[in-house]
């Protein structure tokens, strides 16, 4: 079986998730190349060392550039704060690597475009971590919509709300750094925007209201000094899709009690679909004229669920979605279909975010691009 | 026990609901005057006759003006299409009646204001049929918010979506007549706007997109000829509340599969509340730091539930909400507190609808009033 | 319209519910005779008086026997503690009245049989208050089962659990008086046993374990003295149905947190149905081979829902179920179909309760009758 | 990091699940020895070969005995049909291996006891695949019960119902072979019995009705010839726990529409807990006096969730539960705490199953042991 050497930059939440996904991919997916965890890099030395030991990386370092020089590494995974993606990805591409970069791809569309263009020129395979759309039930949803099972689409209502910033005493952090791009609109909005595109195709225009609810936050945990917050806590977007219908999105990191309210309702003349990541193994489907909504439970009828478990109703978890993402990426590198989302798709999403920010500033509808 | 003579105009969905509510009010609410069903009026004679027989009205007629002349009638209930509310209500007020009028009160705020001013000048008691806020759990929600249990409010997300117009072949009807006011924004939007105000107080500005999805409909059931639709099928509103926070509303009568998706999520710094009329006896409450949402089931702890049933969990239905509305109205006439919503409140709601329509036309945020 | 004079004995929870149901019946059901509330009787004089005033009874008294002598009374409703049903019902029958008696009909099957035989000899119409089966969705369930939509039935799992006796300090009361029959098995079990019969026909055998969890309770609220409890708090029944399949029932009045967990799952070779009174307007249906369960929401497609509300999804409440029961009873008196459950059906249910008590004592399966 | 050589017997549903769990364990659990997949054995050669390739086993064979002779193998995982567990486990123990064996451990308690005694004599670490109790929320439930948060326990209602045998045309298979032990009572019942013990401690007596609903099944897929079924399709158990309270269990593999209805409601004087594997990341908790049930969502507050994901609400899946099981097993071999369930626990469960079978035959309550 083909082996692919992995270099990972970053050891936080997403760093671990990448390592887990790479490790599991070949076992779950027949024909998937085996990911070999070569090097992990983090400026925090103990973190790099611990990560290497736990996940079995062959070595670790604190200098991501040295990782790029390693010829045994074919793939670079970038899981650092957004503001660093651009420099790292360009360097990895220049070094001839395939690149997985966490979302959002860049602080703005201009940087995202540079990254996309560099990757396409270099012919490298790219992947961006919009993991939630890897859910087998979302593939089913997309297929049902494409097959016309909902008829003419009339509305999309999307939400990504969590509460990790709900407490006004939660201190300033890199997520609030405007150099990294937007706030909730980028961190959460990128997921639901990506999901909207995955299901329904391109957007044509957006009308956004971005709001900074907590104007200052402690500079650090427990600090008395406070720092101004310049990015949005809540973003409310009106949408127009290229296919002609409209919709709305709310991205909100202050939604008390919500840990993963990422979901949508898509309505059409012949039916509708309802989903929330809070119950990621369920998809509600209404067919016009039916007695009610059907609760579809995920199972082997929804590939690639069956690769994880041969019996229905046993349920996938978050890390399984990441494993699907990693397996598809590895198989694409091995010549399989490129299922994305790649840097181009992430650039498309970033353009919408940039337009939303501009729209909010100018208080008017703005076209995408 | 005091008796109050009722004259009802209209025998449709709401006409029946009024008759049911009036009939039940005194039995359920101790101290509530007994409503005596005197006269029902409908231009459709068989409908008027059948209604009188079924509900025990003492007489019926086909001329609503004659009903106003009846001195035994103290209260007039208006349940005709919106376009007729203005004329009927003014005449009833002029005849010295107390008036219940179904929502939306008028096709526009100017007419609503006239009606409100006439009523206030005449000192008559008015009521408008925003029945859903009569739910004991919504009173609880309002009290919790007022008591600061959610902390500083950060967001309101409201929806009223149903599917009675989802089929493009559903023919033209009075609901689509622009002379009656808006489409979904008025028919459904008025409910969720009223609920937003009930819970959170006045709005200061709105930014709306109103969309006519089905541009023409059959002139009549089965007709080949089609008629242009000029009112909105879907309305998406950005909101600013006077208290300083924002929110959104969707009013949508094309939401396939939804029969009563009227609900909200209110978030604050210390907690949140989630409600949907689809499960009207449940209210979800999250308190910051708790292990999760509590599902509050309606019961005698939530007045006036206990008047309907002494045991918790037995559940109220739609008609019970209407009974509460009618009982409060009758008791107000009898000198009790005026709990509304009255014509003034309905005028406030209508101003928001008018502003939403204007905002959609001008594609910009507009202040209320 | 025909009028039927009502005499009501008892002014507690069920007394009020009867008055509400009688009052609403004719308004909701076209062709239903109008119930005229003639006399209410209660040994507690202020209660009788207050009830008369609130519901508009023409008179009240404290002697139920005098009520029977009133020739303007055609129907007697008995809502007193179980131990008194037998004497009252026999007297009412002897006085030529039609009789509604709350459940359970009697403390034991022998008394129930006497009552049934007397009623049948007298030709009077009887009704027993198993109100939950009046739910339109349960009629739908019964029809679906009868039409073979579930195929061969393989299992019935029934529960009626509440928590009004969960607190060991809840004092002794008439519900615990063994003279009134069983404990939870009678008070709650009778509902779910009746529901099982309504859906699936007669039982042939039962194997029960009845358990008194709290052996003594305070004699009265706050009392130090304690009284032995002799009836069951929890009853667990194995069932065999005459049609050949098996099942189980739990009746439990100590189920902390449950206010109305009355429900079932019926499974068959071609599908299943799931219901809980906690969401009484929803019925889950699975058809073999389908993608999942359909959530059927109650609506006009499920008679007599449409008489309450012409629009789907608006929801019935508990009192509406009682109104259906009363309307069917009144219409049966007026010559309409006798839909029951009548005294004969209540006797059948009581035989099962008696057999369960005996089975628990003898610790073995026992046949019904 | 310590490495532990694994030999796996069997390549079916559970075989794959073991391989996935072993592969993931060390990456997720800091300090967990790394499982090295040495040999996979299956009498079906292509299956063994494919499995080896996909999961990276170093070799494969078709003779499980040869696997035992391999000194590089420290752990043997047995995932073959139940009837073979006894011989294989005894041989593995004799060969000095630690043994993981899928549930149910043996066709009867006598064999299970032999296996347990052999293992304890040999001092080897054993594990049995009752994976569902590895759910962090079930550990929480156990802790809450142990800490008295539910007060005195009054009732346990357990269910494990699925529908993989609901179709009468589903052919005969090893699951129906009485040599392997019971039917649904063993295959599914063992899970919910194990869960009951995990939460509430030992059972003292059982009163069971086991029922073979489909008396004959096709000998093979599509065959005309039919074979008698001798094991149960549905098992209904009355329970007594050693701690003094009662309960019930239903094990049912004919529950149309149910894919994973494994759950319980535990009630006590101070509260209750409700769980279903259909939503494995949610646990409902009611505390006496509260406004309703709290829906606890799994998160880092519930170890070892945080090892899989640092953010709450992201959700674990079925394979993650198996990973927890494997990690705990590997760490126990490495000297960590033995968390089980081990062969002794599986023997305890098997005794209950045997007693249930005997009880059903004798139609009476029987004590455990």
PDB file of C-alpha atoms in Angstrom, chain B residues 46-169:
ATOM      1  CA  UNK B  46     -75.979  29.566   5.005  1.00  0.00           C
ATOM      2  CA  UNK B  47     -72.697  30.056   6.809  1.00  0.00           C
ATOM      3  CA  UNK B  48     -74.243  32.570   9.194  1.00  0.00           C
ATOM      4  CA  UNK B  49     -77.212  30.309   9.820  1.00  0.00           C
ATOM      5  CA  UNK B  50     -75.120  27.196  10.417  1.00  0.00           C
ATOM      6  CA  UNK B  51     -72.800  29.063  12.721  1.00  0.00           C
ATOM      7  CA  UNK B  52     -75.679  30.429  14.767  1.00  0.00           C
ATOM      8  CA  UNK B  53     -77.185  26.984  15.166  1.00  0.00           C
ATOM      9  CA  UNK B  54     -73.926  25.283  16.073  1.00  0.00           C
ATOM     10  CA  UNK B  55     -72.664  27.770  18.602  1.00  0.00           C
ATOM     11  CA  UNK B  56     -76.040  28.861  19.931  1.00  0.00           C
ATOM     12  CA  UNK B  57     -76.074  32.464  18.738  1.00  0.00           C
ATOM     13  CA  UNK B  58     -79.466  33.932  19.456  1.00  0.00           C
ATOM     14  CA  UNK B  59     -79.764  35.216  15.888  1.00  0.00           C
ATOM     15  CA  UNK B  60     -77.863  35.690  12.649  1.00  0.00           C
ATOM     16  CA  UNK B  61     -77.880  38.089   9.738  1.00  0.00           C
ATOM     17  CA  UNK B  62     -75.995  38.934   6.575  1.00  0.00           C
ATOM     18  CA  UNK B  63     -75.570  42.636   7.293  1.00  0.00           C
ATOM     19  CA  UNK B  64     -72.900  43.462   9.793  1.00  0.00           C
ATOM     20  CA  UNK B  65     -74.136  47.028  10.208  1.00  0.00           C
ATOM     21  CA  UNK B  66     -77.421  45.859  11.651  1.00  0.00           C
ATOM     22  CA  UNK B  67     -75.469  43.980  14.282  1.00  0.00           C
ATOM     23  CA  UNK B  68     -73.923  47.238  15.443  1.00  0.00           C
ATOM     24  CA  UNK B  69     -77.336  48.678  16.063  1.00  0.00           C
ATOM     25  CA  UNK B  70     -78.242  45.944  18.518  1.00  0.00           C
ATOM     26  CA  UNK B  71     -78.093  47.439  22.040  1.00  0.00           C
ATOM     27  CA  UNK B  72     -77.792  43.994  23.630  1.00  0.00           C
ATOM     28  CA  UNK B  73     -74.397  43.673  22.001  1.00  0.00           C
ATOM     29  CA  UNK B  74     -71.542  45.066  24.027  1.00  0.00           C
ATOM     30  CA  UNK B  75     -68.654  43.498  22.148  1.00  0.00           C
ATOM     31  CA  UNK B  76     -68.033  43.148  18.436  1.00  0.00           C
ATOM     32  CA  UNK B  77     -65.592  40.569  17.126  1.00  0.00           C
ATOM     33  CA  UNK B  78     -64.244  41.202  13.655  1.00  0.00           C
ATOM     34  CA  UNK B  79     -62.860  38.161  11.860  1.00  0.00           C
ATOM     35  CA  UNK B  80     -63.238  39.197   8.225  1.00  0.00           C
ATOM     36  CA  UNK B  81     -60.395  39.671   5.721  1.00  0.00           C
ATOM     37  CA  UNK B  82     -57.931  42.393   6.693  1.00  0.00           C
ATOM     38  CA  UNK B  83     -59.107  44.847   4.113  1.00  0.00           C
ATOM     39  CA  UNK B  84     -62.460  45.199   5.917  1.00  0.00           C
ATOM     40  CA  UNK B  85     -61.169  45.682   9.455  1.00  0.00           C
ATOM     41  CA  UNK B  86     -60.862  49.450   9.255  1.00  0.00           C
ATOM     42  CA  UNK B  87     -64.400  50.242   8.225  1.00  0.00           C
ATOM     43  CA  UNK B  88     -65.949  47.703  10.550  1.00  0.00           C
ATOM     44  CA  UNK B  89     -63.914  48.636  13.585  1.00  0.00           C
ATOM     45  CA  UNK B  90     -64.539  52.359  13.189  1.00  0.00           C
ATOM     46  CA  UNK B  91     -68.259  51.732  12.862  1.00  0.00           C
ATOM     47  CA  UNK B  92     -68.274  49.478  15.904  1.00  0.00           C
ATOM     48  CA  UNK B  93     -66.399  52.031  17.942  1.00  0.00           C
ATOM     49  CA  UNK B  94     -68.780  54.712  16.787  1.00  0.00           C
ATOM     50  CA  UNK B  95     -71.639  52.498  17.906  1.00  0.00           C
ATOM     51  CA  UNK B  96     -70.089  52.349  21.368  1.00  0.00           C
ATOM     52  CA  UNK B  97     -68.934  48.786  21.289  1.00  0.00           C
ATOM     53  CA  UNK B  98     -65.820  47.187  22.678  1.00  0.00           C
ATOM     54  CA  UNK B  99     -63.956  45.635  19.770  1.00  0.00           C
ATOM     55  CA  UNK B 100     -61.933  42.501  19.185  1.00  0.00           C
ATOM     56  CA  UNK B 101     -60.326  42.504  15.762  1.00  0.00           C
ATOM     57  CA  UNK B 102     -58.244  39.786  14.216  1.00  0.00           C
ATOM     58  CA  UNK B 103     -54.687  40.408  13.191  1.00  0.00           C
ATOM     59  CA  UNK B 104     -53.203  42.063  11.291  1.00  0.00           C
ATOM     60  CA  UNK B 105     -55.290  44.970  12.461  1.00  0.00           C
ATOM     61  CA  UNK B 106     -55.166  46.882   9.197  1.00  0.00           C
ATOM     62  CA  UNK B 107     -53.521  46.933   5.795  1.00  0.00           C
ATOM     63  CA  UNK B 108     -51.217  49.696   6.923  1.00  0.00           C
ATOM     64  CA  UNK B 109     -50.171  51.728   9.906  1.00  0.00           C
ATOM     65  CA  UNK B 110     -52.172  54.792   8.899  1.00  0.00           C
ATOM     66  CA  UNK B 111     -55.445  52.891   9.071  1.00  0.00           C
ATOM     67  CA  UNK B 112     -54.337  51.134  12.233  1.00  0.00           C
ATOM     68  CA  UNK B 113     -53.611  54.473  13.815  1.00  0.00           C
ATOM     69  CA  UNK B 114     -57.018  55.830  12.952  1.00  0.00           C
ATOM     70  CA  UNK B 115     -58.595  52.775  14.514  1.00  0.00           C
ATOM     71  CA  UNK B 116     -56.440  53.065  17.614  1.00  0.00           C
ATOM     72  CA  UNK B 117     -57.165  56.771  18.020  1.00  0.00           C
ATOM     73  CA  UNK B 118     -60.882  56.298  17.575  1.00  0.00           C
ATOM     74  CA  UNK B 119     -60.893  53.532  20.164  1.00  0.00           C
ATOM     75  CA  UNK B 120     -58.881  55.499  22.661  1.00  0.00           C
ATOM     76  CA  UNK B 121     -61.042  58.549  22.212  1.00  0.00           C
ATOM     77  CA  UNK B 122     -64.127  56.439  22.723  1.00  0.00           C
ATOM     78  CA  UNK B 123     -62.569  54.720  25.715  1.00  0.00           C
ATOM     79  CA  UNK B 124     -63.544  51.327  24.452  1.00  0.00           C
ATOM     80  CA  UNK B 125     -61.604  48.192  25.261  1.00  0.00           C
ATOM     81  CA  UNK B 126     -59.860  46.668  22.273  1.00  0.00           C
ATOM     82  CA  UNK B 127     -58.162  43.373  21.642  1.00  0.00           C
ATOM     83  CA  UNK B 128     -56.255  42.019  18.658  1.00  0.00           C
ATOM     84  CA  UNK B 129     -55.866  38.295  18.028  1.00  0.00           C
ATOM     85  CA  UNK B 130     -52.186  37.710  18.653  1.00  0.00           C
ATOM     86  CA  UNK B 131     -53.202  34.544  20.451  1.00  0.00           C
ATOM     87  CA  UNK B 132     -49.833  32.794  20.653  1.00  0.00           C
ATOM     88  CA  UNK B 133     -48.461  35.169  23.257  1.00  0.00           C
ATOM     89  CA  UNK B 134     -51.262  34.068  25.571  1.00  0.00           C
ATOM     90  CA  UNK B 135     -49.327  30.844  26.141  1.00  0.00           C
ATOM     91  CA  UNK B 136     -48.490  30.577  29.860  1.00  0.00           C
ATOM     92  CA  UNK B 137     -44.945  29.585  28.937  1.00  0.00           C
ATOM     93  CA  UNK B 138     -44.488  32.823  27.007  1.00  0.00           C
ATOM     94  CA  UNK B 139     -45.632  34.782  30.013  1.00  0.00           C
ATOM     95  CA  UNK B 140     -43.025  32.860  31.947  1.00  0.00           C
ATOM     96  CA  UNK B 141     -40.425  33.676  29.290  1.00  0.00           C
ATOM     97  CA  UNK B 142     -41.264  37.367  29.492  1.00  0.00           C
ATOM     98  CA  UNK B 143     -41.017  37.360  33.264  1.00  0.00           C
ATOM     99  CA  UNK B 144     -37.695  35.544  33.193  1.00  0.00           C
ATOM    100  CA  UNK B 145     -36.277  38.037  30.730  1.00  0.00           C
ATOM    101  CA  UNK B 146     -37.625  40.985  32.700  1.00  0.00           C
ATOM    102  CA  UNK B 147     -36.136  39.556  35.886  1.00  0.00           C
ATOM    103  CA  UNK B 148     -32.722  39.447  34.254  1.00  0.00           C
ATOM    104  CA  UNK B 149     -32.423  35.687  34.210  1.00  0.00           C
ATOM    105  CA  UNK B 150     -30.852  35.813  30.748  1.00  0.00           C
ATOM    106  CA  UNK B 151     -28.544  38.693  31.682  1.00  0.00           C
ATOM    107  CA  UNK B 152     -27.912  41.228  28.950  1.00  0.00           C
ATOM    108  CA  UNK B 153     -29.796  40.194  25.842  1.00  0.00           C
ATOM    109  CA  UNK B 154     -27.539  39.698  22.840  1.00  0.00           C
ATOM    110  CA  UNK B 155     -29.719  38.231  20.120  1.00  0.00           C
ATOM    111  CA  UNK B 156     -33.266  37.385  19.077  1.00  0.00           C
ATOM    112  CA  UNK B 157     -33.872  34.906  16.282  1.00  0.00           C
ATOM    113  CA  UNK B 158     -37.554  34.616  15.371  1.00  0.00           C
ATOM    114  CA  UNK B 159     -39.357  32.499  12.810  1.00  0.00           C
ATOM    115  CA  UNK B 160     -42.903  32.055  11.713  1.00  0.00           C
ATOM    116  CA  UNK B 161     -42.965  29.592   8.856  1.00  0.00           C
ATOM    117  CA  UNK B 162     -45.821  27.504   7.519  1.00  0.00           C
ATOM    118  CA  UNK B 163     -46.483  25.887   4.156  1.00  0.00           C
ATOM    119  CA  UNK B 164     -50.036  26.732   3.169  1.00  0.00           C
ATOM    120  CA  UNK B 165     -48.783  28.680   0.127  1.00  0.00           C
ATOM    121  CA  UNK B 166     -45.876  26.385  -0.783  1.00  0.00           C
ATOM    122  CA  UNK B 167     -47.619  24.793  -3.731  1.00  0.00           C
ATOM    123  CA  UNK B 168     -47.303  27.090  -6.787  1.00  0.00           C
ATOM    124  CA  UNK B 169     -50.748  25.874  -7.859  1.00  0.00           C
TER     125      UNK B 169
END
